[in-house]
Amino acid sequence: MRLSCLFAAAFLFLAPPALAEQQSTPAPVEAWAVEKTGRIGQAIWRQDVAAARATDALLAQSGGRPPQGLIGWIVVEEGESQRVRFLSGAPEQPRAFKDVVVDAQFRAGQVVDAADPVLPEDQIARFAARNAAAQNFGPLRCAARYNVVVLDDPDGEGWLVWLLASSTQANIVPMGGHYRYHVSADGRTVERREQLSGSCLDMDKNQATQGGQTVGLVTNVIVAPRPLEVHVFLSLLNRVPILVLADQKVWAVEGARIRQMDMPAR
């Protein structure tokens, strides 16, 4: 279990009884072109890994426990690197506390005190968008903890936020239970919530190997006609191909690459 799994500020925690909740008829979600899906899925993965590496560095510096007063973080793109900004203060008025720059190879730099505790307005809005999504959880709950990723909406002025079901078991891939949110530019209003699966589904990564060769995990999608960005994220995170059955087609998700496959003969 990575150190960041111990850091409560990293996650949205849910009460255990909620894990059994299901939604029988999920609404269709917006499906993007495969190029956009691959690009955004890769961006989600990059931010998730950067936050984990920075959190590990912070905990290593502070003796395995988060510093007092920490309320969470945001991740800010800086060219090919990402600055993970750990925050303190009130959630409504967050302040920069510690910074860790994670480079393109996901190497975390030193943990340093923030040069200026006053956050720019867009960074305050980014943190507010994260909190707005976390406060608008949907009916399907598939894990006891969820990771949060916030990206600029490439098609608007607001934010895209994901709540991603996670697991502390190394071989388990949470294929279901993820959410996508469209949040206003000021981060205060959830404009749309999209449930990205019809049910919970935890898969064993060992199932991706057959006869000593990596074939891939197989799942189906009923909320969209093709793979979603979470499949790209999960493929990159777990380093396994994911075969997605959607709209009577078979798609191979191999990291950020998505391709349609021929249907097998009956």
Short mmCIF file of C-alpha atoms in Angstrom, two decimals:
data_model
loop_
_atom_site.label_atom_id
_atom_site.label_comp_id
_atom_site.label_asym_id
_atom_site.label_seq_id
_atom_site.Cartn_x
_atom_site.Cartn_y
_atom_site.Cartn_z
CA MET A 1 0.00 0.00 0.00
CA ARG A 2 1.50 3.35 -1.02
CA LEU A 3 2.01 5.95 1.67
CA SER A 4 -0.51 8.30 0.11
CA CYS A 5 -3.28 5.82 0.86
CA LEU A 6 -2.79 6.74 4.52
CA PHE A 7 -3.36 10.44 3.94
CA ALA A 8 -6.97 11.30 4.71
CA ALA A 9 -6.91 14.65 2.94
CA ALA A 10 -6.22 12.85 -0.35
CA PHE A 11 -9.55 11.11 -0.51
CA LEU A 12 -13.26 11.36 -0.20
CA PHE A 13 -14.26 8.75 2.40
CA LEU A 14 -17.66 7.03 2.40
CA ALA A 15 -19.51 5.19 5.12
CA PRO A 16 -19.24 1.40 4.69
CA PRO A 17 -23.03 0.77 4.37
CA ALA A 18 -23.04 2.80 1.16
CA LEU A 19 -20.90 0.26 -0.66
CA ALA A 20 -23.85 -1.95 -1.57
CA GLU A 21 -25.87 0.79 -3.26
CA GLN A 22 -26.59 0.25 -6.97
CA GLN A 23 -28.45 2.09 -9.71
CA SER A 24 -30.42 -0.17 -12.07
CA THR A 25 -30.93 2.24 -14.98
CA PRO A 26 -28.02 4.68 -15.24
CA ALA A 27 -28.43 7.59 -17.63
CA PRO A 28 -26.31 7.78 -20.79
CA VAL A 29 -23.20 9.95 -20.46
CA GLU A 30 -21.36 12.16 -22.92
CA ALA A 31 -18.97 10.08 -25.04
CA TRP A 32 -16.08 11.96 -26.60
CA ALA A 33 -14.10 11.16 -29.72
CA VAL A 34 -11.47 8.51 -29.07
CA GLU A 35 -8.61 11.02 -29.45
CA LYS A 36 -10.08 13.31 -26.80
CA THR A 37 -10.90 10.35 -24.55
CA GLY A 38 -7.30 9.14 -24.75
CA ARG A 39 -5.88 12.60 -24.10
CA ILE A 40 -8.08 13.32 -21.08
CA GLY A 41 -7.65 9.82 -19.64
CA GLN A 42 -3.89 10.31 -19.81
CA ALA A 43 -4.19 13.72 -18.10
CA ILE A 44 -6.22 12.14 -15.28
CA TRP A 45 -3.56 9.48 -14.83
CA ARG A 46 -0.73 12.04 -14.81
CA GLN A 47 -2.43 14.13 -12.15
CA ASP A 48 -3.33 11.14 -10.00
CA VAL A 49 0.24 9.81 -10.07
CA ALA A 50 1.75 13.25 -9.42
CA ALA A 51 -0.49 13.75 -6.39
CA ALA A 52 0.50 10.33 -5.06
CA ARG A 53 4.23 10.94 -5.51
CA ALA A 54 4.04 14.38 -3.91
CA THR A 55 2.05 13.01 -0.99
CA ASP A 56 4.61 10.27 -0.44
CA ALA A 57 7.33 12.95 -0.35
CA LEU A 58 5.35 15.06 2.11
CA LEU A 59 4.70 12.14 4.44
CA ALA A 60 8.34 11.05 4.27
CA GLN A 61 9.37 14.51 5.40
CA SER A 62 6.82 14.67 8.22
CA GLY A 63 7.44 11.23 9.74
CA GLY A 64 4.54 9.43 8.07
CA ARG A 65 1.81 11.75 9.31
CA PRO A 66 0.29 14.73 7.45
CA PRO A 67 1.30 18.12 8.86
CA GLN A 68 -1.23 19.71 11.16
CA GLY A 69 -3.78 21.94 9.46
CA LEU A 70 -3.62 20.34 6.02
CA ILE A 71 -7.00 20.39 4.23
CA GLY A 72 -6.09 18.91 0.83
CA TRP A 73 -4.30 19.86 -2.36
CA ILE A 74 -4.55 21.02 -5.93
CA VAL A 75 -2.36 20.17 -8.91
CA VAL A 76 -1.22 22.91 -11.28
CA GLU A 77 0.37 22.24 -14.66
CA GLU A 78 3.79 23.84 -15.20
CA GLY A 79 4.89 22.83 -18.68
CA GLU A 80 5.71 19.12 -18.57
CA SER A 81 5.89 19.21 -14.77
CA GLN A 82 3.09 19.44 -12.23
CA ARG A 83 3.12 21.48 -9.04
CA VAL A 84 1.22 19.80 -6.20
CA ARG A 85 0.12 22.52 -3.80
CA PHE A 86 -0.81 21.36 -0.31
CA LEU A 87 -3.30 23.70 1.32
CA SER A 88 -4.19 24.86 4.81
CA GLY A 89 -6.78 27.17 6.32
CA ALA A 90 -10.55 27.06 5.86
CA PRO A 91 -11.98 25.20 2.84
CA GLU A 92 -13.73 28.41 1.76
CA GLN A 93 -10.48 30.39 2.00
CA PRO A 94 -7.63 27.95 1.34
CA ARG A 95 -4.03 29.07 1.55
CA ALA A 96 -0.91 27.63 -0.02
CA PHE A 97 1.14 25.71 2.56
CA LYS A 98 3.65 23.33 0.94
CA ASP A 99 4.68 22.81 -2.69
CA VAL A 100 6.14 19.77 -4.45
CA VAL A 101 7.04 19.85 -8.14
CA VAL A 102 6.72 16.46 -9.88
CA ASP A 103 8.58 16.23 -13.19
CA ALA A 104 7.54 14.49 -16.42
CA GLN A 105 9.09 11.21 -15.20
CA PHE A 106 7.03 11.47 -11.98
CA ARG A 107 10.03 12.25 -9.80
CA ALA A 108 9.00 14.36 -6.84
CA GLY A 109 11.21 17.29 -5.95
CA GLN A 110 11.79 18.70 -2.50
CA VAL A 111 8.93 19.65 -0.22
CA VAL A 112 9.17 23.43 0.20
CA ASP A 113 7.15 26.08 1.98
CA ALA A 114 4.89 27.96 -0.42
CA ALA A 115 6.56 31.23 -1.41
CA ASP A 116 3.24 33.09 -1.17
CA PRO A 117 0.33 31.70 0.88
CA VAL A 118 -2.22 33.71 -1.13
CA LEU A 119 -3.68 31.54 -3.88
CA PRO A 120 -4.61 32.98 -7.29
CA GLU A 121 -8.34 33.07 -7.97
CA ASP A 122 -8.20 30.21 -10.47
CA GLN A 123 -6.50 27.96 -7.90
CA ILE A 124 -9.12 28.82 -5.29
CA ALA A 125 -11.78 27.92 -7.87
CA ARG A 126 -9.98 24.65 -8.65
CA PHE A 127 -10.11 23.62 -5.00
CA ALA A 128 -13.74 24.74 -4.72
CA ALA A 129 -14.64 22.59 -7.74
CA ARG A 130 -13.08 19.57 -6.04
CA ASN A 131 -15.15 20.18 -2.92
CA ALA A 132 -18.35 20.85 -4.87
CA ALA A 133 -18.07 17.49 -6.61
CA ALA A 134 -17.30 15.66 -3.37
CA GLN A 135 -20.45 17.12 -1.81
CA ASN A 136 -22.61 15.89 -4.71
CA PHE A 137 -21.93 12.18 -4.64
CA GLY A 138 -24.25 9.95 -6.64
CA PRO A 139 -26.21 6.82 -5.64
CA LEU A 140 -23.62 4.28 -6.82
CA ARG A 141 -20.85 3.84 -4.26
CA CYS A 142 -18.30 1.13 -4.94
CA ALA A 143 -15.37 1.89 -2.64
CA ALA A 144 -14.65 3.18 0.84
CA ARG A 145 -12.36 5.88 -0.55
CA TYR A 146 -12.31 7.89 -3.73
CA ASN A 147 -9.50 9.84 -5.39
CA VAL A 148 -10.28 13.26 -6.83
CA VAL A 149 -8.87 14.75 -10.07
CA VAL A 150 -9.62 18.25 -11.36
CA LEU A 151 -8.86 19.41 -14.91
CA ASP A 152 -9.69 22.49 -16.97
CA ASP A 153 -12.71 21.82 -19.18
CA PRO A 154 -11.23 21.90 -22.73
CA ASP A 155 -14.65 22.85 -24.15
CA GLY A 156 -15.66 25.56 -21.70
CA GLU A 157 -14.62 27.96 -18.97
CA GLY A 158 -15.36 25.61 -16.07
CA TRP A 159 -13.85 22.48 -14.60
CA LEU A 160 -14.07 18.74 -15.09
CA VAL A 161 -13.83 16.76 -11.86
CA TRP A 162 -13.62 13.00 -11.38
CA LEU A 163 -14.32 10.96 -8.29
CA LEU A 164 -12.42 7.73 -8.90
CA ALA A 165 -13.12 4.58 -6.92
CA SER A 166 -9.87 3.22 -5.51
CA SER A 167 -8.56 0.12 -3.77
CA THR A 168 -5.69 -0.55 -1.38
CA GLN A 169 -5.30 -4.08 -2.81
CA ALA A 170 -2.51 -4.13 -5.38
CA ASN A 171 -4.18 -6.55 -7.82
CA ILE A 172 -7.70 -5.11 -7.69
CA VAL A 173 -8.86 -2.81 -10.51
CA PRO A 174 -12.07 -0.90 -9.61
CA MET A 175 -13.76 -0.88 -13.02
CA GLY A 176 -17.04 0.59 -11.77
CA GLY A 177 -18.24 3.39 -9.53
CA HIS A 178 -16.48 6.39 -11.11
CA TYR A 179 -18.09 9.81 -11.62
CA ARG A 180 -17.48 12.78 -13.92
CA TYR A 181 -18.65 16.29 -12.96
CA HIS A 182 -19.00 19.52 -14.93
CA VAL A 183 -18.45 22.42 -12.52
CA SER A 184 -18.82 26.16 -13.05
CA ALA A 185 -15.80 28.41 -13.55
CA ASP A 186 -15.95 29.71 -9.96
CA GLY A 187 -15.95 26.12 -8.69
CA ARG A 188 -19.14 26.55 -6.69
CA THR A 189 -21.84 24.94 -8.83
CA VAL A 190 -22.08 21.38 -10.14
CA GLU A 191 -23.74 21.80 -13.51
CA ARG A 192 -23.88 18.10 -14.40
CA ARG A 193 -22.98 14.82 -12.74
CA GLU A 194 -22.36 11.73 -14.86
CA GLN A 195 -22.18 8.20 -13.48
CA LEU A 196 -19.66 6.38 -15.65
CA SER A 197 -20.81 2.81 -14.99
CA GLY A 198 -23.99 0.90 -14.33
CA SER A 199 -22.71 -1.06 -11.35
CA CYS A 200 -19.71 -1.85 -9.19
CA LEU A 201 -17.09 -4.15 -10.65
CA ASP A 202 -13.77 -5.01 -9.02
CA MET A 203 -11.49 -7.05 -11.29
CA ASP A 204 -8.36 -9.03 -10.47
CA LYS A 205 -5.44 -7.78 -12.56
CA ASN A 206 -4.21 -11.36 -12.79
CA GLN A 207 -7.21 -12.07 -15.04
CA ALA A 208 -5.47 -10.03 -17.75
CA THR A 209 -2.93 -12.85 -18.22
CA GLN A 210 -3.81 -16.12 -19.93
CA GLY A 211 -1.33 -18.85 -20.76
CA GLY A 212 1.55 -16.66 -19.63
CA GLN A 213 0.60 -13.85 -22.04
CA THR A 214 -1.09 -10.53 -21.33
CA VAL A 215 -4.48 -10.43 -23.03
CA GLY A 216 -6.31 -7.77 -21.06
CA LEU A 217 -9.22 -7.24 -18.72
CA VAL A 218 -12.67 -7.44 -20.30
CA THR A 219 -15.54 -5.17 -19.31
CA ASN A 220 -18.70 -3.77 -20.86
CA VAL A 221 -20.12 -0.24 -20.95
CA ILE A 222 -23.87 0.46 -21.00
CA VAL A 223 -23.76 4.22 -20.42
CA ALA A 224 -21.82 5.12 -23.60
CA PRO A 225 -21.27 3.74 -27.12
CA ARG A 226 -17.47 3.51 -26.73
CA PRO A 227 -14.76 3.49 -24.04
CA LEU A 228 -14.52 6.34 -21.55
CA GLU A 229 -11.60 8.25 -20.11
CA VAL A 230 -11.67 6.13 -16.95
CA HIS A 231 -10.74 3.08 -19.01
CA VAL A 232 -7.69 4.92 -20.32
CA PHE A 233 -6.81 5.98 -16.77
CA LEU A 234 -7.18 2.43 -15.42
CA SER A 235 -5.18 0.94 -18.29
CA LEU A 236 -2.30 3.35 -17.67
CA LEU A 237 -2.44 3.05 -13.88
CA ASN A 238 -2.46 -0.75 -13.87
CA ARG A 239 -0.34 -1.24 -17.00
CA VAL A 240 -2.82 -3.62 -18.59
CA PRO A 241 -4.93 -3.47 -21.77
CA ILE A 242 -8.68 -3.21 -21.23
CA LEU A 243 -11.10 -4.67 -23.75
CA VAL A 244 -14.37 -2.74 -23.70
CA LEU A 245 -17.64 -4.07 -25.09
CA ALA A 246 -19.92 -1.16 -26.02
CA ASP A 247 -22.75 -0.72 -28.52
CA GLN A 248 -22.14 -4.20 -29.97
CA LYS A 249 -18.51 -3.33 -30.71
CA VAL A 250 -15.23 -4.37 -29.11
CA TRP A 251 -12.62 -1.73 -28.31
CA ALA A 252 -9.05 -2.19 -27.13
CA VAL A 253 -7.81 0.43 -24.66
CA GLU A 254 -4.02 0.20 -24.52
CA GLY A 255 -2.96 3.10 -22.36
CA ALA A 256 -3.90 6.31 -24.18
CA ARG A 257 -4.46 4.42 -27.45
CA ILE A 258 -8.01 3.31 -28.26
CA ARG A 259 -8.84 1.18 -31.28
CA GLN A 260 -11.87 -0.71 -32.49
CA MET A 261 -11.42 -4.45 -32.91
CA ASP A 262 -13.17 -6.94 -35.18
CA MET A 263 -16.03 -8.75 -33.51
CA PRO A 264 -15.21 -12.43 -32.93
CA ALA A 265 -17.06 -14.90 -35.08
CA ARG A 266 -19.84 -16.82 -33.36
#
